Amino acid sequence: MTPATALMSRYALPGSLGAVYVLIGIANPVFFSLTNLSNILLQASINTTIAVGMTFVIIAGGIDLSVGSIVALAGVVLGTLLHSGFPIPGALLISLLVGGACGFLNGFAIAKWRIPPFVATLGMMSAARGGALMLTEGRSVSDFPSAFLWVGTGYIAGIPVPVLVMLALACGAA
Protein backbone atom coordinates (compact mmCIF):
# COMPACT_ATOMS: atom_id res chain seq x y z
CA MET A 1 0.00 0.00 0.00
CA THR A 2 1.42 3.35 -1.01
CA PRO A 3 1.56 6.17 1.54
CA ALA A 4 -1.06 8.12 -0.41
CA THR A 5 -3.45 5.14 -0.44
CA ALA A 6 -2.91 4.54 3.28
CA LEU A 7 -3.58 8.20 4.02
CA MET A 8 -6.70 8.17 1.84
CA SER A 9 -8.13 5.03 3.44
CA ARG A 10 -7.46 6.37 6.93
CA TYR A 11 -9.04 9.79 6.44
CA ALA A 12 -11.69 9.23 3.74
CA LEU A 13 -14.60 8.68 6.14
CA PRO A 14 -13.81 11.52 8.60
CA GLY A 15 -13.06 13.82 5.66
CA SER A 16 -16.36 12.95 3.98
CA LEU A 17 -18.30 13.52 7.19
CA GLY A 18 -16.52 16.85 7.69
CA ALA A 19 -17.38 17.90 4.14
CA VAL A 20 -21.05 16.99 4.62
CA TYR A 21 -21.08 18.92 7.93
CA VAL A 22 -19.68 22.02 6.22
CA LEU A 23 -22.03 21.78 3.23
CA ILE A 24 -25.10 21.41 5.44
CA GLY A 25 -23.90 24.34 7.55
CA ILE A 26 -23.52 26.50 4.46
CA ALA A 27 -27.02 25.54 3.27
CA ASN A 28 -28.51 26.30 6.70
CA PRO A 29 -26.36 28.31 9.14
CA VAL A 30 -28.56 27.24 12.09
CA PHE A 31 -26.90 23.85 11.69
CA PHE A 32 -23.71 25.28 13.26
CA SER A 33 -25.51 26.44 16.42
CA LEU A 34 -24.60 24.98 19.81
CA THR A 35 -28.24 24.00 20.33
CA ASN A 36 -28.19 21.89 17.17
CA LEU A 37 -24.83 20.34 18.03
CA SER A 38 -26.17 19.46 21.48
CA ASN A 39 -29.27 17.93 19.91
CA ILE A 40 -27.21 15.85 17.45
CA LEU A 41 -25.00 14.55 20.25
CA LEU A 42 -28.06 13.78 22.39
CA GLN A 43 -29.67 11.82 19.56
CA ALA A 44 -26.46 9.88 18.94
CA SER A 45 -25.66 9.18 22.60
CA ILE A 46 -27.67 5.95 23.00
CA ASN A 47 -26.39 4.31 19.81
CA THR A 48 -22.86 5.47 20.54
CA THR A 49 -23.01 4.03 24.05
CA ILE A 50 -24.11 0.68 22.62
CA ALA A 51 -21.49 0.91 19.86
CA VAL A 52 -18.71 1.29 22.43
CA GLY A 53 -19.50 -2.17 23.79
CA MET A 54 -20.04 -3.63 20.34
CA THR A 55 -16.59 -2.40 19.32
CA PHE A 56 -15.00 -4.87 21.71
CA VAL A 57 -17.17 -7.70 20.41
CA ILE A 58 -16.22 -6.94 16.80
CA ILE A 59 -12.52 -6.51 17.64
CA ALA A 60 -12.63 -9.98 19.22
CA GLY A 61 -14.03 -11.32 15.95
CA GLY A 62 -17.55 -11.93 17.26
CA ILE A 63 -21.02 -10.69 16.56
CA ASP A 64 -23.89 -9.91 18.92
CA LEU A 65 -27.41 -9.74 17.57
CA SER A 66 -29.00 -9.48 21.00
CA VAL A 67 -27.83 -6.03 22.09
CA GLY A 68 -31.04 -4.15 21.32
CA SER A 69 -33.24 -6.77 22.95
CA ILE A 70 -31.03 -6.89 26.06
CA VAL A 71 -31.19 -3.10 26.31
CA ALA A 72 -34.98 -3.34 26.03
CA LEU A 73 -35.17 -6.04 28.73
CA ALA A 74 -32.91 -4.12 31.10
CA GLY A 75 -34.93 -0.96 30.47
CA VAL A 76 -38.21 -2.76 31.16
CA VAL A 77 -36.79 -4.23 34.38
CA LEU A 78 -35.69 -0.73 35.38
CA GLY A 79 -39.08 0.77 34.60
CA THR A 80 -40.95 -2.00 36.39
CA LEU A 81 -38.81 -1.60 39.50
CA LEU A 82 -39.24 2.18 39.51
CA HIS A 83 -43.01 1.81 39.17
CA SER A 84 -43.05 -0.55 42.15
CA GLY A 85 -41.37 2.14 44.28
CA PHE A 86 -37.85 0.68 44.23
CA PRO A 87 -35.12 3.28 44.92
CA ILE A 88 -33.45 4.64 41.79
CA PRO A 89 -29.86 3.49 42.59
CA GLY A 90 -31.03 -0.04 43.38
CA ALA A 91 -33.21 -0.21 40.27
CA LEU A 92 -30.30 0.99 38.11
CA LEU A 93 -28.00 -1.60 39.65
CA ILE A 94 -30.46 -4.45 39.12
CA SER A 95 -31.06 -3.32 35.54
CA LEU A 96 -27.32 -3.32 34.86
CA LEU A 97 -27.03 -6.76 36.46
CA VAL A 98 -29.80 -8.09 34.19
CA GLY A 99 -27.94 -6.80 31.12
CA GLY A 100 -24.66 -8.16 32.46
CA ALA A 101 -26.21 -11.56 33.17
CA CYS A 102 -27.50 -11.76 29.60
CA GLY A 103 -24.05 -10.86 28.30
CA PHE A 104 -22.47 -13.45 30.60
CA LEU A 105 -24.85 -16.13 29.31
CA ASN A 106 -23.96 -15.20 25.74
CA GLY A 107 -20.25 -15.39 26.51
CA PHE A 108 -20.59 -18.64 28.45
CA ALA A 109 -22.57 -20.31 25.65
CA ILE A 110 -20.02 -19.18 23.08
CA ALA A 111 -16.84 -19.92 25.04
CA LYS A 112 -17.77 -23.06 27.01
CA TRP A 113 -20.43 -24.74 24.91
CA ARG A 114 -18.84 -23.68 21.60
CA ILE A 115 -22.13 -22.36 20.23
CA PRO A 116 -21.40 -20.01 17.30
CA PRO A 117 -21.85 -16.35 18.32
CA PHE A 118 -24.49 -15.80 15.65
CA VAL A 119 -26.63 -18.64 17.01
CA ALA A 120 -26.09 -17.89 20.72
CA THR A 121 -26.91 -14.20 20.39
CA LEU A 122 -29.85 -14.87 18.09
CA GLY A 123 -31.29 -17.09 20.82
CA MET A 124 -30.63 -14.45 23.48
CA MET A 125 -32.25 -11.83 21.25
CA SER A 126 -35.45 -13.86 21.20
CA ALA A 127 -35.30 -14.67 24.91
CA ALA A 128 -34.66 -11.06 25.97
CA ARG A 129 -37.32 -9.67 23.68
CA GLY A 130 -39.79 -12.26 24.96
CA GLY A 131 -38.86 -11.48 28.55
CA ALA A 132 -39.44 -7.77 27.99
CA LEU A 133 -42.84 -8.47 26.40
CA MET A 134 -43.83 -10.78 29.25
CA LEU A 135 -42.87 -8.25 31.93
CA THR A 136 -44.81 -5.44 30.30
CA GLU A 137 -47.65 -7.57 28.92
CA GLY A 138 -47.06 -5.69 25.66
CA ARG A 139 -47.68 -2.26 27.19
CA SER A 140 -45.32 0.69 27.22
CA VAL A 141 -43.67 1.70 30.47
CA SER A 142 -43.76 5.43 31.29
CA ASP A 143 -44.36 8.00 34.05
CA PHE A 144 -41.02 7.71 35.82
CA PRO A 145 -39.99 9.73 38.89
CA SER A 146 -38.64 13.16 38.01
CA ALA A 147 -35.33 12.39 39.75
CA PHE A 148 -34.83 9.51 37.32
CA LEU A 149 -35.93 11.51 34.28
CA TRP A 150 -33.02 13.86 34.96
CA VAL A 151 -30.63 11.09 33.85
CA GLY A 152 -32.12 11.23 30.34
CA THR A 153 -33.20 14.86 30.12
CA GLY A 154 -30.98 16.75 32.56
CA TYR A 155 -28.00 18.99 31.87
CA ILE A 156 -24.67 19.55 33.59
CA ALA A 157 -22.93 22.80 32.62
CA GLY A 158 -25.24 23.06 29.60
CA ILE A 159 -24.35 19.57 28.31
CA PRO A 160 -27.03 16.84 28.25
CA VAL A 161 -26.38 14.08 30.83
CA PRO A 162 -26.64 11.26 28.22
CA VAL A 163 -23.89 12.97 26.21
CA LEU A 164 -21.66 13.12 29.30
CA VAL A 165 -22.32 9.43 29.99
CA MET A 166 -21.49 8.61 26.36
CA LEU A 167 -18.25 10.60 26.52
CA ALA A 168 -17.23 8.99 29.83
CA LEU A 169 -17.84 5.50 28.46
CA ALA A 170 -16.02 6.24 25.21
CA CYS A 171 -13.04 7.68 27.08
CA GLY A 172 -13.02 4.72 29.47
CA ALA A 173 -13.15 2.28 26.59
CA ALA A 174 -10.37 4.08 24.74
mmCIF file of N, CA, C and O in Angstrom, residues 51-116:
data_model
loop_
_atom_site.group_PDB
_atom_site.id
_atom_site.type_symbol
_atom_site.label_atom_id
_atom_site.label_comp_id
_atom_site.label_asym_id
_atom_site.label_seq_id
_atom_site.Cartn_x
_atom_site.Cartn_y
_atom_site.Cartn_z
ATOM 1 N N ALA A 51 -22.574 1.191 20.798
ATOM 2 C CA ALA A 51 -21.490 0.909 19.861
ATOM 3 C C ALA A 51 -20.143 0.757 20.559
ATOM 4 O O ALA A 51 -19.281 0.008 20.088
ATOM 5 N N VAL A 52 -19.956 1.440 21.682
ATOM 6 C CA VAL A 52 -18.705 1.294 22.431
ATOM 7 C C VAL A 52 -18.531 -0.162 22.855
ATOM 8 O O VAL A 52 -17.469 -0.761 22.667
ATOM 9 N N GLY A 53 -19.579 -0.759 23.404
ATOM 10 C CA GLY A 53 -19.501 -2.167 23.793
ATOM 11 C C GLY A 53 -19.361 -3.088 22.600
ATOM 12 O O GLY A 53 -18.596 -4.065 22.618
ATOM 13 N N MET A 54 -20.100 -2.789 21.540
ATOM 14 C CA MET A 54 -20.042 -3.634 20.339
ATOM 15 C C MET A 54 -18.666 -3.584 19.695
ATOM 16 O O MET A 54 -18.252 -4.548 19.046
ATOM 17 N N THR A 55 -17.938 -2.501 19.876
ATOM 18 C CA THR A 55 -16.595 -2.396 19.321
ATOM 19 C C THR A 55 -15.712 -3.525 19.834
ATOM 20 O O THR A 55 -14.974 -4.149 19.074
ATOM 21 N N PHE A 56 -15.819 -3.805 21.133
ATOM 22 C CA PHE A 56 -15.001 -4.873 21.708
ATOM 23 C C PHE A 56 -15.410 -6.235 21.168
ATOM 24 O O PHE A 56 -14.569 -7.103 20.941
ATOM 25 N N VAL A 57 -16.694 -6.438 20.968
ATOM 26 C CA VAL A 57 -17.173 -7.701 20.408
ATOM 27 C C VAL A 57 -16.621 -7.888 18.996
ATOM 28 O O VAL A 57 -16.115 -8.958 18.640
ATOM 29 N N ILE A 58 -16.678 -6.849 18.189
ATOM 30 C CA ILE A 58 -16.218 -6.937 16.804
ATOM 31 C C ILE A 58 -14.704 -7.095 16.744
ATOM 32 O O ILE A 58 -14.185 -7.880 15.947
ATOM 33 N N ILE A 59 -13.976 -6.372 17.599
ATOM 34 C CA ILE A 59 -12.519 -6.507 17.636
ATOM 35 C C ILE A 59 -12.130 -7.949 17.970
ATOM 36 O O ILE A 59 -11.161 -8.486 17.429
ATOM 37 N N ALA A 60 -12.904 -8.588 18.836
ATOM 38 C CA ALA A 60 -12.629 -9.979 19.223
ATOM 39 C C ALA A 60 -13.060 -10.964 18.137
ATOM 40 O O ALA A 60 -12.877 -12.171 18.291
ATOM 41 N N GLY A 61 -13.637 -10.465 17.057
ATOM 42 C CA GLY A 61 -14.031 -11.325 15.949
ATOM 43 C C GLY A 61 -15.411 -11.931 16.117
ATOM 44 O O GLY A 61 -15.757 -12.881 15.432
ATOM 45 N N GLY A 62 -16.209 -11.389 17.020
ATOM 46 C CA GLY A 62 -17.546 -11.925 17.260
ATOM 47 C C GLY A 62 -18.630 -11.061 16.659
ATOM 48 O O GLY A 62 -18.378 -10.101 15.939
ATOM 49 N N ILE A 63 -19.842 -11.438 16.979
ATOM 50 C CA ILE A 63 -21.021 -10.686 16.560
ATOM 51 C C ILE A 63 -22.044 -10.840 17.673
ATOM 52 O O ILE A 63 -22.095 -11.861 18.349
ATOM 53 N N ASP A 64 -22.841 -9.834 17.899
ATOM 54 C CA ASP A 64 -23.886 -9.908 18.921
ATOM 55 C C ASP A 64 -25.168 -9.313 18.362
ATOM 56 O O ASP A 64 -25.266 -8.114 18.173
ATOM 57 N N LEU A 65 -26.126 -10.176 18.106
ATOM 58 C CA LEU A 65 -27.413 -9.742 17.569
ATOM 59 C C LEU A 65 -28.401 -9.348 18.664
ATOM 60 O O LEU A 65 -29.457 -8.816 18.380
ATOM 61 N N SER A 66 -28.043 -9.630 19.914
ATOM 62 C CA SER A 66 -29.000 -9.485 21.002
ATOM 63 C C SER A 66 -28.939 -8.151 21.731
ATOM 64 O O SER A 66 -29.721 -7.919 22.653
ATOM 65 N N VAL A 67 -28.055 -7.267 21.337
ATOM 66 C CA VAL A 67 -27.832 -6.034 22.091
ATOM 67 C C VAL A 67 -29.108 -5.221 22.280
ATOM 68 O O VAL A 67 -29.442 -4.823 23.396
ATOM 69 N N GLY A 68 -29.825 -4.964 21.217
ATOM 70 C CA GLY A 68 -31.044 -4.150 21.316
ATOM 71 C C GLY A 68 -32.083 -4.781 22.217
ATOM 72 O O GLY A 68 -32.720 -4.097 23.030
ATOM 73 N N SER A 69 -32.251 -6.089 22.123
ATOM 74 C CA SER A 69 -33.239 -6.774 22.951
ATOM 75 C C SER A 69 -32.822 -6.797 24.417
ATOM 76 O O SER A 69 -33.663 -6.688 25.307
ATOM 77 N N ILE A 70 -31.516 -6.922 24.673
ATOM 78 C CA ILE A 70 -31.032 -6.891 26.055
ATOM 79 C C ILE A 70 -31.221 -5.498 26.644
ATOM 80 O O ILE A 70 -31.623 -5.348 27.809
ATOM 81 N N VAL A 71 -30.953 -4.473 25.849
ATOM 82 C CA VAL A 71 -31.187 -3.095 26.313
ATOM 83 C C VAL A 71 -32.670 -2.911 26.639
ATOM 84 O O VAL A 71 -33.032 -2.311 27.661
ATOM 85 N N ALA A 72 -33.541 -3.441 25.788
ATOM 86 C CA ALA A 72 -34.981 -3.337 26.035
ATOM 87 C C ALA A 72 -35.364 -4.064 27.320
ATOM 88 O O ALA A 72 -36.118 -3.534 28.142
ATOM 89 N N LEU A 73 -34.856 -5.277 27.512
ATOM 90 C CA LEU A 73 -35.174 -6.041 28.727
ATOM 91 C C LEU A 73 -34.679 -5.314 29.972
ATOM 92 O O LEU A 73 -35.421 -5.167 30.953
ATOM 93 N N ALA A 74 -33.445 -4.840 29.938
ATOM 94 C CA ALA A 74 -32.907 -4.119 31.097
ATOM 95 C C ALA A 74 -33.707 -2.846 31.367
ATOM 96 O O ALA A 74 -33.984 -2.505 32.525
ATOM 97 N N GLY A 75 -34.117 -2.168 30.307
ATOM 98 C CA GLY A 75 -34.934 -0.962 30.472
ATOM 99 C C GLY A 75 -36.302 -1.261 31.058
ATOM 100 O O GLY A 75 -36.814 -0.513 31.902
ATOM 101 N N VAL A 76 -36.895 -2.365 30.628
ATOM 102 C CA VAL A 76 -38.208 -2.761 31.156
ATOM 103 C C VAL A 76 -38.086 -3.155 32.629
ATOM 104 O O VAL A 76 -38.943 -2.809 33.441
ATOM 105 N N VAL A 77 -37.025 -3.879 32.970
ATOM 106 C CA VAL A 77 -36.787 -4.233 34.375
ATOM 107 C C VAL A 77 -36.638 -2.959 35.199
ATOM 108 O O VAL A 77 -37.239 -2.820 36.274
ATOM 109 N N LEU A 78 -35.862 -2.011 34.691
ATOM 110 C CA LEU A 78 -35.686 -0.729 35.381
ATOM 111 C C LEU A 78 -37.014 -0.020 35.578
ATOM 112 O O LEU A 78 -37.353 0.412 36.685
ATOM 113 N N GLY A 79 -37.784 0.097 34.502
ATOM 114 C CA GLY A 79 -39.081 0.774 34.602
ATOM 115 C C GLY A 79 -40.038 0.082 35.548
ATOM 116 O O GLY A 79 -40.737 0.731 36.330
ATOM 117 N N THR A 80 -40.065 -1.237 35.506
ATOM 118 C CA THR A 80 -40.949 -1.998 36.391
ATOM 119 C C THR A 80 -40.558 -1.791 37.846
ATOM 120 O O THR A 80 -41.424 -1.608 38.711
ATOM 121 N N LEU A 81 -39.268 -1.813 38.125
ATOM 122 C CA LEU A 81 -38.807 -1.597 39.501
ATOM 123 C C LEU A 81 -39.135 -0.183 39.981
ATOM 124 O O LEU A 81 -39.574 0.009 41.123
ATOM 125 N N LEU A 82 -38.927 0.802 39.124
ATOM 126 C CA LEU A 82 -39.236 2.179 39.511
ATOM 127 C C LEU A 82 -40.729 2.354 39.774
ATOM 128 O O LEU A 82 -41.119 3.063 40.710
ATOM 129 N N HIS A 83 -41.563 1.717 38.968
ATOM 130 C CA HIS A 83 -43.013 1.807 39.175
ATOM 131 C C HIS A 83 -43.450 1.134 40.478
ATOM 132 O O HIS A 83 -44.459 1.525 41.055
ATOM 133 N N SER A 84 -42.688 0.140 40.908
ATOM 134 C CA SER A 84 -43.052 -0.547 42.153
ATOM 135 C C SER A 84 -42.510 0.184 43.376
ATOM 136 O O SER A 84 -42.653 -0.295 44.497
ATOM 137 N N GLY A 85 -41.854 1.340 43.172
ATOM 138 C CA GLY A 85 -41.372 2.139 44.285
ATOM 139 C C GLY A 85 -39.945 1.831 44.699
ATOM 140 O O GLY A 85 -39.475 2.308 45.728
ATOM 141 N N PHE A 86 -39.240 1.023 43.929
ATOM 142 C CA PHE A 86 -37.848 0.681 44.229
ATOM 143 C C PHE A 86 -36.992 1.941 44.146
ATOM 144 O O PHE A 86 -37.211 2.787 43.284
ATOM 145 N N PRO A 87 -35.994 2.105 45.007
ATOM 146 C CA PRO A 87 -35.118 3.284 44.924
ATOM 147 C C PRO A 87 -34.335 3.299 43.604
ATOM 148 O O PRO A 87 -33.951 2.245 43.089
ATOM 149 N N ILE A 88 -34.094 4.486 43.087
ATOM 150 C CA ILE A 88 -33.445 4.639 41.788
ATOM 151 C C ILE A 88 -32.077 3.950 41.728
ATOM 152 O O ILE A 88 -31.829 3.188 40.780
ATOM 153 N N PRO A 89 -31.176 4.160 42.694
ATOM 154 C CA PRO A 89 -29.862 3.495 42.586
ATOM 155 C C PRO A 89 -29.977 1.963 42.551
ATOM 156 O O PRO A 89 -29.282 1.306 41.765
ATOM 157 N N GLY A 90 -30.849 1.408 43.372
ATOM 158 C CA GLY A 90 -31.032 -0.045 43.382
ATOM 159 C C GLY A 90 -31.625 -0.554 42.080
ATOM 160 O O GLY A 90 -31.210 -1.590 41.558
ATOM 161 N N ALA A 91 -32.589 0.184 41.540
ATOM 162 C CA ALA A 91 -33.211 -0.209 40.267
ATOM 163 C C ALA A 91 -32.192 -0.154 39.131
ATOM 164 O O ALA A 91 -32.155 -1.042 38.283
ATOM 165 N N LEU A 92 -31.352 0.893 39.132
ATOM 166 C CA LEU A 92 -30.304 0.988 38.113
ATOM 167 C C LEU A 92 -29.326 -0.175 38.229
ATOM 168 O O LEU A 92 -28.938 -0.777 37.217
ATOM 169 N N LEU A 93 -28.933 -0.508 39.447
ATOM 170 C CA LEU A 93 -27.996 -1.605 39.654
ATOM 171 C C LEU A 93 -28.585 -2.934 39.180
ATOM 172 O O LEU A 93 -27.920 -3.701 38.461
ATOM 173 N N ILE A 94 -29.820 -3.209 39.540
ATOM 174 C CA ILE A 94 -30.458 -4.454 39.119
ATOM 175 C C ILE A 94 -30.599 -4.504 37.604
ATOM 176 O O ILE A 94 -30.359 -5.538 36.970
ATOM 177 N N SER A 95 -30.944 -3.389 37.000
ATOM 178 C CA SER A 95 -31.064 -3.322 35.545
ATOM 179 C C SER A 95 -29.726 -3.625 34.877
ATOM 180 O O SER A 95 -29.654 -4.377 33.903
ATOM 181 N N LEU A 96 -28.655 -3.039 35.398
ATOM 182 C CA LEU A 96 -27.320 -3.318 34.860
ATOM 183 C C LEU A 96 -26.940 -4.783 35.065
ATOM 184 O O LEU A 96 -26.318 -5.403 34.190
ATOM 185 N N LEU A 97 -27.315 -5.344 36.195
ATOM 186 C CA LEU A 97 -27.035 -6.761 36.457
ATOM 187 C C LEU A 97 -27.789 -7.670 35.492
ATOM 188 O O LEU A 97 -27.258 -8.694 35.051
ATOM 189 N N VAL A 98 -29.021 -7.310 35.160
ATOM 190 C CA VAL A 98 -29.797 -8.092 34.191
ATOM 191 C C VAL A 98 -29.087 -8.078 32.836
ATOM 192 O O VAL A 98 -28.900 -9.123 32.202
ATOM 193 N N GLY A 99 -28.680 -6.892 32.385
ATOM 194 C CA GLY A 99 -27.944 -6.801 31.117
ATOM 195 C C GLY A 99 -26.636 -7.560 31.170
ATOM 196 O O GLY A 99 -26.273 -8.272 30.226
ATOM 197 N N GLY A 100 -25.921 -7.436 32.298
ATOM 198 C CA GLY A 100 -24.660 -8.155 32.459
ATOM 199 C C GLY A 100 -24.853 -9.662 32.478
ATOM 200 O O GLY A 100 -24.047 -10.412 31.916
ATOM 201 N N ALA A 101 -25.924 -10.123 33.119
ATOM 202 C CA ALA A 101 -26.207 -11.561 33.165
ATOM 203 C C ALA A 101 -26.498 -12.100 31.767
ATOM 204 O O ALA A 101 -26.035 -13.192 31.399
ATOM 205 N N CYS A 102 -27.235 -11.343 30.979
ATOM 206 C CA CYS A 102 -27.502 -11.761 29.598
ATOM 207 C C CYS A 102 -26.203 -11.842 28.805
ATOM 208 O O CYS A 102 -25.973 -12.811 28.064
ATOM 209 N N GLY A 103 -25.343 -10.847 28.974
ATOM 210 C CA GLY A 103 -24.046 -10.864 28.300
ATOM 211 C C GLY A 103 -23.185 -12.028 28.760
ATOM 212 O O GLY A 103 -22.507 -12.679 27.959
ATOM 213 N N PHE A 104 -23.223 -12.309 30.060
ATOM 214 C CA PHE A 104 -22.471 -13.448 30.598
ATOM 215 C C PHE A 104 -22.969 -14.756 29.991
ATOM 216 O O PHE A 104 -22.173 -15.614 29.603
ATOM 217 N N LEU A 105 -24.291 -14.906 29.909
ATOM 218 C CA LEU A 105 -24.853 -16.126 29.315
ATOM 219 C C LEU A 105 -24.436 -16.265 27.851
ATOM 220 O O LEU A 105 -24.109 -17.372 27.395
ATOM 221 N N ASN A 106 -24.449 -15.165 27.123
ATOM 222 C CA ASN A 106 -23.963 -15.196 25.740
ATOM 223 C C ASN A 106 -22.515 -15.678 25.697
ATOM 224 O O ASN A 106 -22.164 -16.585 24.938
ATOM 225 N N GLY A 107 -21.669 -15.048 26.497
ATOM 226 C CA GLY A 107 -20.248 -15.393 26.512
ATOM 227 C C GLY A 107 -20.002 -16.823 26.949
ATOM 228 O O GLY A 107 -19.157 -17.529 26.379
ATOM 229 N N PHE A 108 -20.737 -17.271 27.953
ATOM 230 C CA PHE A 108 -20.592 -18.644 28.446
ATOM 231 C C PHE A 108 -20.978 -19.650 27.362
ATOM 232 O O PHE A 108 -20.256 -20.620 27.118
ATOM 233 N N ALA A 109 -22.107 -19.396 26.699
ATOM 234 C CA ALA A 109 -22.568 -20.314 25.649
ATOM 235 C C ALA A 109 -21.567 -20.369 24.494
ATOM 236 O O ALA A 109 -21.320 -21.439 23.928
ATOM 237 N N ILE A 110 -20.968 -19.234 24.188
ATOM 238 C CA ILE A 110 -20.020 -19.179 23.075
ATOM 239 C C ILE A 110 -18.680 -19.817 23.462
ATOM 240 O O ILE A 110 -18.127 -20.628 22.719
ATOM 241 N N ALA A 111 -18.166 -19.463 24.645
ATOM 242 C CA ALA A 111 -16.840 -19.924 25.042
ATOM 243 C C ALA A 111 -16.834 -21.367 25.552
ATOM 244 O O ALA A 111 -15.940 -22.142 25.203
ATOM 245 N N LYS A 112 -17.794 -21.742 26.375
ATOM 246 C CA LYS A 112 -17.773 -23.064 27.012
ATOM 247 C C LYS A 112 -18.520 -24.126 26.218
ATOM 248 O O LYS A 112 -18.101 -25.275 26.168
ATOM 249 N N TRP A 113 -19.624 -23.756 25.646
ATOM 250 C CA TRP A 113 -20.425 -24.736 24.910
ATOM 251 C C TRP A 113 -20.128 -24.719 23.419
ATOM 252 O O TRP A 113 -20.707 -25.479 22.660
ATOM 253 N N ARG A 114 -19.259 -23.791 22.998
ATOM 254 C CA ARG A 114 -18.843 -23.684 21.600
ATOM 255 C C ARG A 114 -20.001 -23.440 20.632
ATOM 256 O O ARG A 114 -19.988 -23.879 19.494
ATOM 257 N N ILE A 115 -21.013 -22.744 21.100
ATOM 258 C CA ILE A 115 -22.126 -22.358 20.225
ATOM 259 C C ILE A 115 -21.654 -21.163 19.413
ATOM 260 O O ILE A 115 -21.109 -20.205 19.969
ATOM 261 N N PRO A 116 -21.840 -21.168 18.108
ATOM 262 C CA PRO A 116 -21.403 -20.014 17.299
ATOM 263 C C PRO A 116 -22.070 -18.719 17.792
ATOM 264 O O PRO A 116 -23.252 -18.723 18.155
#
